[in-house]
JSON list of C-alpha atoms in Angstrom, two decimals:
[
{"chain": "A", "resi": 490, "resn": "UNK", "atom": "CA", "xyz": [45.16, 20.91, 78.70]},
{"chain": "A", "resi": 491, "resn": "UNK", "atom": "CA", "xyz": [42.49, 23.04, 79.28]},
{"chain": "A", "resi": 492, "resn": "UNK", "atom": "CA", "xyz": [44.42, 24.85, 82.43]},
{"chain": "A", "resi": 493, "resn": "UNK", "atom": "CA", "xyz": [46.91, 25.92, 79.64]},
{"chain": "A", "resi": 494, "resn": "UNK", "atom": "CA", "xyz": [45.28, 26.77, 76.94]},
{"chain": "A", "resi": 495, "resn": "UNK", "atom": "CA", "xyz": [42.99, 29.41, 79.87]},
{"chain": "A", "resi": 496, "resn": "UNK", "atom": "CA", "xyz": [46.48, 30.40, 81.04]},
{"chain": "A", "resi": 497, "resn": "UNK", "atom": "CA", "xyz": [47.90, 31.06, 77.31]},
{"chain": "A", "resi": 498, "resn": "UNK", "atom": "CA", "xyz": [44.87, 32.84, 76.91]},
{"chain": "A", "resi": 499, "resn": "UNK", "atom": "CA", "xyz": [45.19, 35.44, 80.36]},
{"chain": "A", "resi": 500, "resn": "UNK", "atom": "CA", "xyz": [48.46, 36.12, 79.49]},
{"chain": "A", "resi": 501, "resn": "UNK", "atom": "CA", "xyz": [47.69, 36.98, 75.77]},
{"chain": "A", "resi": 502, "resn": "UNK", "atom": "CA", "xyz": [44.57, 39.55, 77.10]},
{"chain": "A", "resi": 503, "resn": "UNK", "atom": "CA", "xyz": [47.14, 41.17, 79.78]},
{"chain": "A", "resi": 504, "resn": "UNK", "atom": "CA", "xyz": [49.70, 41.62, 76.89]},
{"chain": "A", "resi": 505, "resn": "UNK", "atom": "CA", "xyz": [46.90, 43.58, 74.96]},
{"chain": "A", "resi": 506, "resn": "UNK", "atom": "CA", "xyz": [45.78, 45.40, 77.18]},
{"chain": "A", "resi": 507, "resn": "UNK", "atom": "CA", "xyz": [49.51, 46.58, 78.64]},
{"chain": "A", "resi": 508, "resn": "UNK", "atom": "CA", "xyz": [50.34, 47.15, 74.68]},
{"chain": "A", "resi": 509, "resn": "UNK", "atom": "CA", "xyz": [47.16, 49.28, 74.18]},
{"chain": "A", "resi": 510, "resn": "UNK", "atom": "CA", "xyz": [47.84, 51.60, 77.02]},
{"chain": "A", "resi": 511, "resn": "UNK", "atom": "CA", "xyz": [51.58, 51.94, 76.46]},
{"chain": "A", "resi": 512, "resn": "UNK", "atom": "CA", "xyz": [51.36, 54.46, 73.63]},
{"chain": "A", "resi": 513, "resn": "UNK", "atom": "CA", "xyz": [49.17, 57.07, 75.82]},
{"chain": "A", "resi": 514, "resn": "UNK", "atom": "CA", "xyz": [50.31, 60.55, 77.57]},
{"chain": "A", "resi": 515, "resn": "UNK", "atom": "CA", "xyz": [49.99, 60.33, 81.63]},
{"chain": "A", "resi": 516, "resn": "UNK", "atom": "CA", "xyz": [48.87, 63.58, 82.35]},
{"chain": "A", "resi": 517, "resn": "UNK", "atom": "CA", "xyz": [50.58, 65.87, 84.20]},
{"chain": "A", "resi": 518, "resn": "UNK", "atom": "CA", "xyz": [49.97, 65.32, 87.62]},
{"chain": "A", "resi": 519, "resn": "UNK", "atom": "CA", "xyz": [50.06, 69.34, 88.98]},
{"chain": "A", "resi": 520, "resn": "UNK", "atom": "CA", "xyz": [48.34, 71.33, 86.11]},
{"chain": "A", "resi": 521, "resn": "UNK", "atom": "CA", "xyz": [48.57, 74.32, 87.94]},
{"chain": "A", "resi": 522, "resn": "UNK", "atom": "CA", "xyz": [51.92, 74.94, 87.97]},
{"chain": "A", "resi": 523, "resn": "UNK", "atom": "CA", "xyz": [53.25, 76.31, 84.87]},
{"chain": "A", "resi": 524, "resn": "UNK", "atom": "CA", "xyz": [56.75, 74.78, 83.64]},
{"chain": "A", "resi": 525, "resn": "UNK", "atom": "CA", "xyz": [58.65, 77.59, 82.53]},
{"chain": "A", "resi": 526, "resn": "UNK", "atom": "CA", "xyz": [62.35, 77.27, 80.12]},
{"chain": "A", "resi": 527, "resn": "UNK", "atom": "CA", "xyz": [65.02, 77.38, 81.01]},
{"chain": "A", "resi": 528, "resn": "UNK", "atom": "CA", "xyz": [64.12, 75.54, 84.25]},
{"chain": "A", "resi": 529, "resn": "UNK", "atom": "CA", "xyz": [65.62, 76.71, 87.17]},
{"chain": "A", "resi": 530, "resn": "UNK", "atom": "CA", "xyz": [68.23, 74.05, 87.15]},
{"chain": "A", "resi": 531, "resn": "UNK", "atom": "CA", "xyz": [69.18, 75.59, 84.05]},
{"chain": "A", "resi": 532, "resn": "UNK", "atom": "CA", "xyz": [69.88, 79.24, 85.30]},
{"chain": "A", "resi": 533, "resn": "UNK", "atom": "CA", "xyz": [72.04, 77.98, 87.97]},
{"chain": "A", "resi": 534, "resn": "UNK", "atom": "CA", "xyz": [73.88, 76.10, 85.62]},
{"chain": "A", "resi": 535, "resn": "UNK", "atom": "CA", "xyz": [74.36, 78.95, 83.15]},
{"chain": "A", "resi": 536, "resn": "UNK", "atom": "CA", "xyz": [74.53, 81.40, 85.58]},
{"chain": "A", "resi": 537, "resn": "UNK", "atom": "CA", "xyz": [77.58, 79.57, 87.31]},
{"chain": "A", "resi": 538, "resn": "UNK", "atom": "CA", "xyz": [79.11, 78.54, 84.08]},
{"chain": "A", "resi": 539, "resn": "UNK", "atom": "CA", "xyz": [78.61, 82.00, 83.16]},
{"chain": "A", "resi": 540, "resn": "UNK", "atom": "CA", "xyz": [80.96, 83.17, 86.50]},
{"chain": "A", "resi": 541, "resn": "UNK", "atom": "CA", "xyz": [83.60, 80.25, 86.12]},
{"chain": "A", "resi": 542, "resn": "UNK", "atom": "CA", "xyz": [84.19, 81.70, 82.58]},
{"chain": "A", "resi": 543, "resn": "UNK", "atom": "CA", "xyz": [84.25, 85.04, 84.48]},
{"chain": "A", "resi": 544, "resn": "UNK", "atom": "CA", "xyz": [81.80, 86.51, 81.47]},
{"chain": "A", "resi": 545, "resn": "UNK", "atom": "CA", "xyz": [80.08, 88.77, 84.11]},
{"chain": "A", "resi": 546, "resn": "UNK", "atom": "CA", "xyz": [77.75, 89.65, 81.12]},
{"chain": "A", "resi": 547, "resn": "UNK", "atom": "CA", "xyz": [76.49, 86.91, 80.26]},
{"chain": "A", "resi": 548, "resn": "UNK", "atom": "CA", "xyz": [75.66, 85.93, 84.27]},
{"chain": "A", "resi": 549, "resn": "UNK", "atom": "CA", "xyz": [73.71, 89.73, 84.62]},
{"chain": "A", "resi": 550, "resn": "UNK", "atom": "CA", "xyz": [71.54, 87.61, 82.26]},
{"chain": "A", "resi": 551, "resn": "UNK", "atom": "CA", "xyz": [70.48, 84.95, 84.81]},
{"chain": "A", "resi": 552, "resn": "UNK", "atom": "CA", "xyz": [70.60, 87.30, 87.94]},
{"chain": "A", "resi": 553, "resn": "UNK", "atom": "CA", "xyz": [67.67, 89.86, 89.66]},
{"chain": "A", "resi": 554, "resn": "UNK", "atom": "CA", "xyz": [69.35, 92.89, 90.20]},
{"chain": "A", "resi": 555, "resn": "UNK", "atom": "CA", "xyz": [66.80, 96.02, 90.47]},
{"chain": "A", "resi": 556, "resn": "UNK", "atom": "CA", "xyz": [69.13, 98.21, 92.08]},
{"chain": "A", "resi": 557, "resn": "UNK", "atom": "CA", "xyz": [71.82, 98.63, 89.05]},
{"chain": "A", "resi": 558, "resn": "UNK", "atom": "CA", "xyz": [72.38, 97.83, 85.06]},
{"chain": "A", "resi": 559, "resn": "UNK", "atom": "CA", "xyz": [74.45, 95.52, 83.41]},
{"chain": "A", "resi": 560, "resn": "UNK", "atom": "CA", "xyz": [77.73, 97.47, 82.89]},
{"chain": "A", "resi": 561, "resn": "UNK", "atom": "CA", "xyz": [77.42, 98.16, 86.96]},
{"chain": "A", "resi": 562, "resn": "UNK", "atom": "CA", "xyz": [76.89, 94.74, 87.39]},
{"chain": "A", "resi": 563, "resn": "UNK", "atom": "CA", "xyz": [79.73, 93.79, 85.26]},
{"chain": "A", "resi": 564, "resn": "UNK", "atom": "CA", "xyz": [82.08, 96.56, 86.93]},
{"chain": "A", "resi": 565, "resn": "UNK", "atom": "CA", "xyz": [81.43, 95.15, 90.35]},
{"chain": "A", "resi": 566, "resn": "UNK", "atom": "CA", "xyz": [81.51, 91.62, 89.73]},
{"chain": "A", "resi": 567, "resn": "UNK", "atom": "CA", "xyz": [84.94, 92.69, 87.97]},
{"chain": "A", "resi": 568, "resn": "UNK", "atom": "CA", "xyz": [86.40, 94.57, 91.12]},
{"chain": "A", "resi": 569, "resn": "UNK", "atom": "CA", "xyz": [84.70, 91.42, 93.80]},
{"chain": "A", "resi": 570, "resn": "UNK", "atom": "CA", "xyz": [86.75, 88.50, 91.50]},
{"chain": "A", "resi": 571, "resn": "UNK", "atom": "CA", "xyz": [89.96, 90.75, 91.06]},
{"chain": "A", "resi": 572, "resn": "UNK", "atom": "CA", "xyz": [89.71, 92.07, 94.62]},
{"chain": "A", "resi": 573, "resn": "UNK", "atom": "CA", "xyz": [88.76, 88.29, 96.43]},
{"chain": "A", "resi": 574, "resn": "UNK", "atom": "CA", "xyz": [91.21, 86.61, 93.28]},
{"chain": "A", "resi": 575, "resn": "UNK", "atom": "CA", "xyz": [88.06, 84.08, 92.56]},
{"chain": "A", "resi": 576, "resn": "UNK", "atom": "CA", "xyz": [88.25, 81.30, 90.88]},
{"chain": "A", "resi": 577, "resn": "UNK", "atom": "CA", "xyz": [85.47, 79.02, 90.29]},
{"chain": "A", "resi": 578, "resn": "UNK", "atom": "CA", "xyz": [87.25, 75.44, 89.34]},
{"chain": "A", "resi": 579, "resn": "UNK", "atom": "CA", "xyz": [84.15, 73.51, 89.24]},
{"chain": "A", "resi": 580, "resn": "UNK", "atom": "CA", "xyz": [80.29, 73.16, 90.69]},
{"chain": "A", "resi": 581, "resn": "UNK", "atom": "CA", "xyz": [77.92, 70.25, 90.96]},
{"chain": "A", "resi": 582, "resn": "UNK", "atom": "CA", "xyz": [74.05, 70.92, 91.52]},
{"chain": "A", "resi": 583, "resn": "UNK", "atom": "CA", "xyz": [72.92, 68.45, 93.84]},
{"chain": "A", "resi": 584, "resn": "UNK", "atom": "CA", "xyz": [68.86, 69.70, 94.10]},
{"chain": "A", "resi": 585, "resn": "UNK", "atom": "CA", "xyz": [66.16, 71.68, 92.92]},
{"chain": "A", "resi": 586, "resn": "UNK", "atom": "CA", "xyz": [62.92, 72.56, 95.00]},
{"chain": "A", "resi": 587, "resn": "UNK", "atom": "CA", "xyz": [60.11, 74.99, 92.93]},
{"chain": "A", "resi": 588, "resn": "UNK", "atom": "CA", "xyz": [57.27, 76.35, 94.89]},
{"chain": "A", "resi": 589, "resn": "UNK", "atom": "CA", "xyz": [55.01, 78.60, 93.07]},
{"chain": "A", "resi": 590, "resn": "UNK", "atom": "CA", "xyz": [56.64, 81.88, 92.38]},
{"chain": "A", "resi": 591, "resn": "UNK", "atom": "CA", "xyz": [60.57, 80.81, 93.59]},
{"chain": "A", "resi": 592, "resn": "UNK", "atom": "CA", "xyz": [62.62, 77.64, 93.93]},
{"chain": "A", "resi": 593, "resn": "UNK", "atom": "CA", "xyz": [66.12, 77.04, 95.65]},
{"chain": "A", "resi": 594, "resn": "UNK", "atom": "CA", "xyz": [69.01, 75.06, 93.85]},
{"chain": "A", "resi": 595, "resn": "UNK", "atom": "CA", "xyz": [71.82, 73.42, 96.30]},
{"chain": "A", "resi": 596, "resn": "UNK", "atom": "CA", "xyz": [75.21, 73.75, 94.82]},
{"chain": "A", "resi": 597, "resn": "UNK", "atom": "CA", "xyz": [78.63, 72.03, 95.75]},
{"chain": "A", "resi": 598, "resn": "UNK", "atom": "CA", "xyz": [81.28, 74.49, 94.81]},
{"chain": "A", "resi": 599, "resn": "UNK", "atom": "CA", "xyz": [84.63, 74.11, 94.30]},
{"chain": "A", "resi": 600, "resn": "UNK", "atom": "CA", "xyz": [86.37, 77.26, 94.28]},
{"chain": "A", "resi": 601, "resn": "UNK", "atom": "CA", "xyz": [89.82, 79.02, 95.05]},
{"chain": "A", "resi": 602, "resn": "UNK", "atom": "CA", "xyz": [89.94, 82.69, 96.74]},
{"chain": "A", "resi": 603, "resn": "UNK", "atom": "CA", "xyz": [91.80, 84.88, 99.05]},
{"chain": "A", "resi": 604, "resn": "UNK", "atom": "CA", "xyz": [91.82, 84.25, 102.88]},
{"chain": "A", "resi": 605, "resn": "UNK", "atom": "CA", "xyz": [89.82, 87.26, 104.66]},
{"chain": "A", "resi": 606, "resn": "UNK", "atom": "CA", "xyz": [92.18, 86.88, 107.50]},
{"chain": "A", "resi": 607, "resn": "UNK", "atom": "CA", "xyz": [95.29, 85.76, 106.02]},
{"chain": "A", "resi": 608, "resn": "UNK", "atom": "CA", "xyz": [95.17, 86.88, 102.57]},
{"chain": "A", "resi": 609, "resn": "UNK", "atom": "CA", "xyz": [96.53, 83.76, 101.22]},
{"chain": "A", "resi": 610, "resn": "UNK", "atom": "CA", "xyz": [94.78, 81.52, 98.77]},
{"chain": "A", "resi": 611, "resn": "UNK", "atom": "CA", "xyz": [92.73, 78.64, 99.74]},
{"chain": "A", "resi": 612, "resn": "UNK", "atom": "CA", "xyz": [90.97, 76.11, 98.51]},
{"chain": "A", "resi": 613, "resn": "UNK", "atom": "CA", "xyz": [87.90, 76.12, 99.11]},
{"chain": "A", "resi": 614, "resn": "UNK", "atom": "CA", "xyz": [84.50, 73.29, 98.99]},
{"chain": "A", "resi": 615, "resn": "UNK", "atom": "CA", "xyz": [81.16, 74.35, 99.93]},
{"chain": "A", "resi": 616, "resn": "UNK", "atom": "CA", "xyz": [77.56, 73.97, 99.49]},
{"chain": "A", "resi": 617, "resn": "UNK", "atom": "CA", "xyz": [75.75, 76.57, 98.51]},
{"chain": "A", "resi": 618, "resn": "UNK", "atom": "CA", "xyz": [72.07, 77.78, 98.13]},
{"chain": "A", "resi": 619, "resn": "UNK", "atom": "CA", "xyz": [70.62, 80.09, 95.28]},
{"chain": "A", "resi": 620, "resn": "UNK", "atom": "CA", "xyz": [67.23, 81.30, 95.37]},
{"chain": "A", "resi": 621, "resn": "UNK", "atom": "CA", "xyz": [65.07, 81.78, 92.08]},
{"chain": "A", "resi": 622, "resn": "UNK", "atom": "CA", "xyz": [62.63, 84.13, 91.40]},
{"chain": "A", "resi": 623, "resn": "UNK", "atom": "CA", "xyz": [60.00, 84.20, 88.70]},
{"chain": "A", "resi": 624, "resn": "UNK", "atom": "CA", "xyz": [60.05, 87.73, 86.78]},
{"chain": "A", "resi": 625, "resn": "UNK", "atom": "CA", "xyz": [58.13, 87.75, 83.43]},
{"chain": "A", "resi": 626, "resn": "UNK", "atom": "CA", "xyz": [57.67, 84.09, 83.15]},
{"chain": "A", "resi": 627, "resn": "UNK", "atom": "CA", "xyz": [61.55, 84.12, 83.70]},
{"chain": "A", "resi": 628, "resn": "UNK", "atom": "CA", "xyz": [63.81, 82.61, 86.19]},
{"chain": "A", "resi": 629, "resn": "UNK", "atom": "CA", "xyz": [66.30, 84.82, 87.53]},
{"chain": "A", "resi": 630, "resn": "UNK", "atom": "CA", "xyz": [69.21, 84.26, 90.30]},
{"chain": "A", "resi": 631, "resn": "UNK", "atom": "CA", "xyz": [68.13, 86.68, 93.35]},
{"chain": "A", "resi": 632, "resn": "UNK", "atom": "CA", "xyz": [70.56, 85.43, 95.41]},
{"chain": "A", "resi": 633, "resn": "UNK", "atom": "CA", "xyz": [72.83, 82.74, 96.99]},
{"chain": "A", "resi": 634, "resn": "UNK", "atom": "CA", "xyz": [73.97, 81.80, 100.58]},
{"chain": "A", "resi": 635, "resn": "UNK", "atom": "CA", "xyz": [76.49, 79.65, 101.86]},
{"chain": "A", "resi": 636, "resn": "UNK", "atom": "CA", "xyz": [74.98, 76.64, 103.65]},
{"chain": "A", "resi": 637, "resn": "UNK", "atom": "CA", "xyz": [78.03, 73.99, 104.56]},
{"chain": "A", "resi": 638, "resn": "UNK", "atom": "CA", "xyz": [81.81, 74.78, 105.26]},
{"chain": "A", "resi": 639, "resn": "UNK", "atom": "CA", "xyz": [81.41, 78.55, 104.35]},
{"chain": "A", "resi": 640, "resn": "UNK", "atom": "CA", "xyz": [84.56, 80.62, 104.25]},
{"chain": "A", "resi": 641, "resn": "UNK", "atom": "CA", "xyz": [86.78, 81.19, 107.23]},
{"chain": "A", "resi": 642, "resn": "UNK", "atom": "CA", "xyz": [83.48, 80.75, 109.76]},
{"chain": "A", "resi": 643, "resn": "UNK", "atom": "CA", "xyz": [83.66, 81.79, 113.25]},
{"chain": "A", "resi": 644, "resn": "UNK", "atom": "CA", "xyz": [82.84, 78.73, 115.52]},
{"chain": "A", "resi": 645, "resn": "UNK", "atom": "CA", "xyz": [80.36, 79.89, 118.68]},
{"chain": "A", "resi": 646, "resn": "UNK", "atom": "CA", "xyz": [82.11, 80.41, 121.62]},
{"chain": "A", "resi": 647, "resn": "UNK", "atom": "CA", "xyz": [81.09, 78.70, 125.24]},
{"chain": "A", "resi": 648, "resn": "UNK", "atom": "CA", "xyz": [81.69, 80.49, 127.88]},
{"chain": "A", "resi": 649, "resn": "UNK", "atom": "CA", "xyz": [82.03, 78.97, 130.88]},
{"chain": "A", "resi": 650, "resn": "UNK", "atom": "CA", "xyz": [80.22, 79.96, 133.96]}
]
């Protein structure tokens, strides 16, 4: 009787102590490293929704662009989606890696455009990388690459001795 009475007991001081500690803040583990809004997750999301909506405007908002304004932005992005016939149907962010001053979000895109070579539509699935940089405690879009099933690619060519 004893036995369960010392058991009872144990369980009744764990359950204490666990309850005691549950309503405390863990502190952040990397202090260093300011966590600025909207994360960079964020951007890429607005800054794609932004493009799908074709509100070139509103996307000059997320983006770096040093070398022009926003109506040149906006005029250019115009001409690229009228010229290419863009259409973003949908996108998917699959990752986010931050460093100190930049971070990288992977995208799957799903988008419709002209054929370089053919000029017929296609339809078009990718993955995608956009950088981030920090300007003014801000993150900004400075650029994006094509990483997996890019547009019309050339494949290497062996040449046999």
């Amino acid at each position: 009787m004893k036995k369960k009475h010392l058991y009872t007991l144990l369980a009744l001081i764990f359950t204490i102590a666990l309850t005691s500690c549950s309503d405390k803040v863990i502190e952040d583990t990397n202090p260093e490293r300011p966590r600025y809004k909207p994360s960079p997750t964020q951007v890429v999301d607005s800054f794609l929704k932004a493009l799908k909506d074709e509100n070139f405007e509103k996307a000059y908002d997320y983006s770096y662009v040093p070398n022009s304004d926003k109506d040149g932005y906006v005029i250019q992005m115009r001409n690229v989606f009228k010229e290419n016939q863009i259409t973003i149907n949908s996108y998917n962010i699959l990752g986010t890696q931050i460093y100190e001053l930049s971070s990288s979000v992977i995208v799957e895109l799903d988008s419709t455009l002209k054929s370089r070579t053919t000029g017929q539509l296609i339809h078009l699935k990718q993955k995608s990388k956009y950088t981030l940089g920090l300007f003014d405690k801000k993150w900004k879009v400075t650029g994006g690459d094509c990483v997996e099933n890019c547009i019309e690619e050339v494949p290497e060519i062996e040449i046999a001795d």
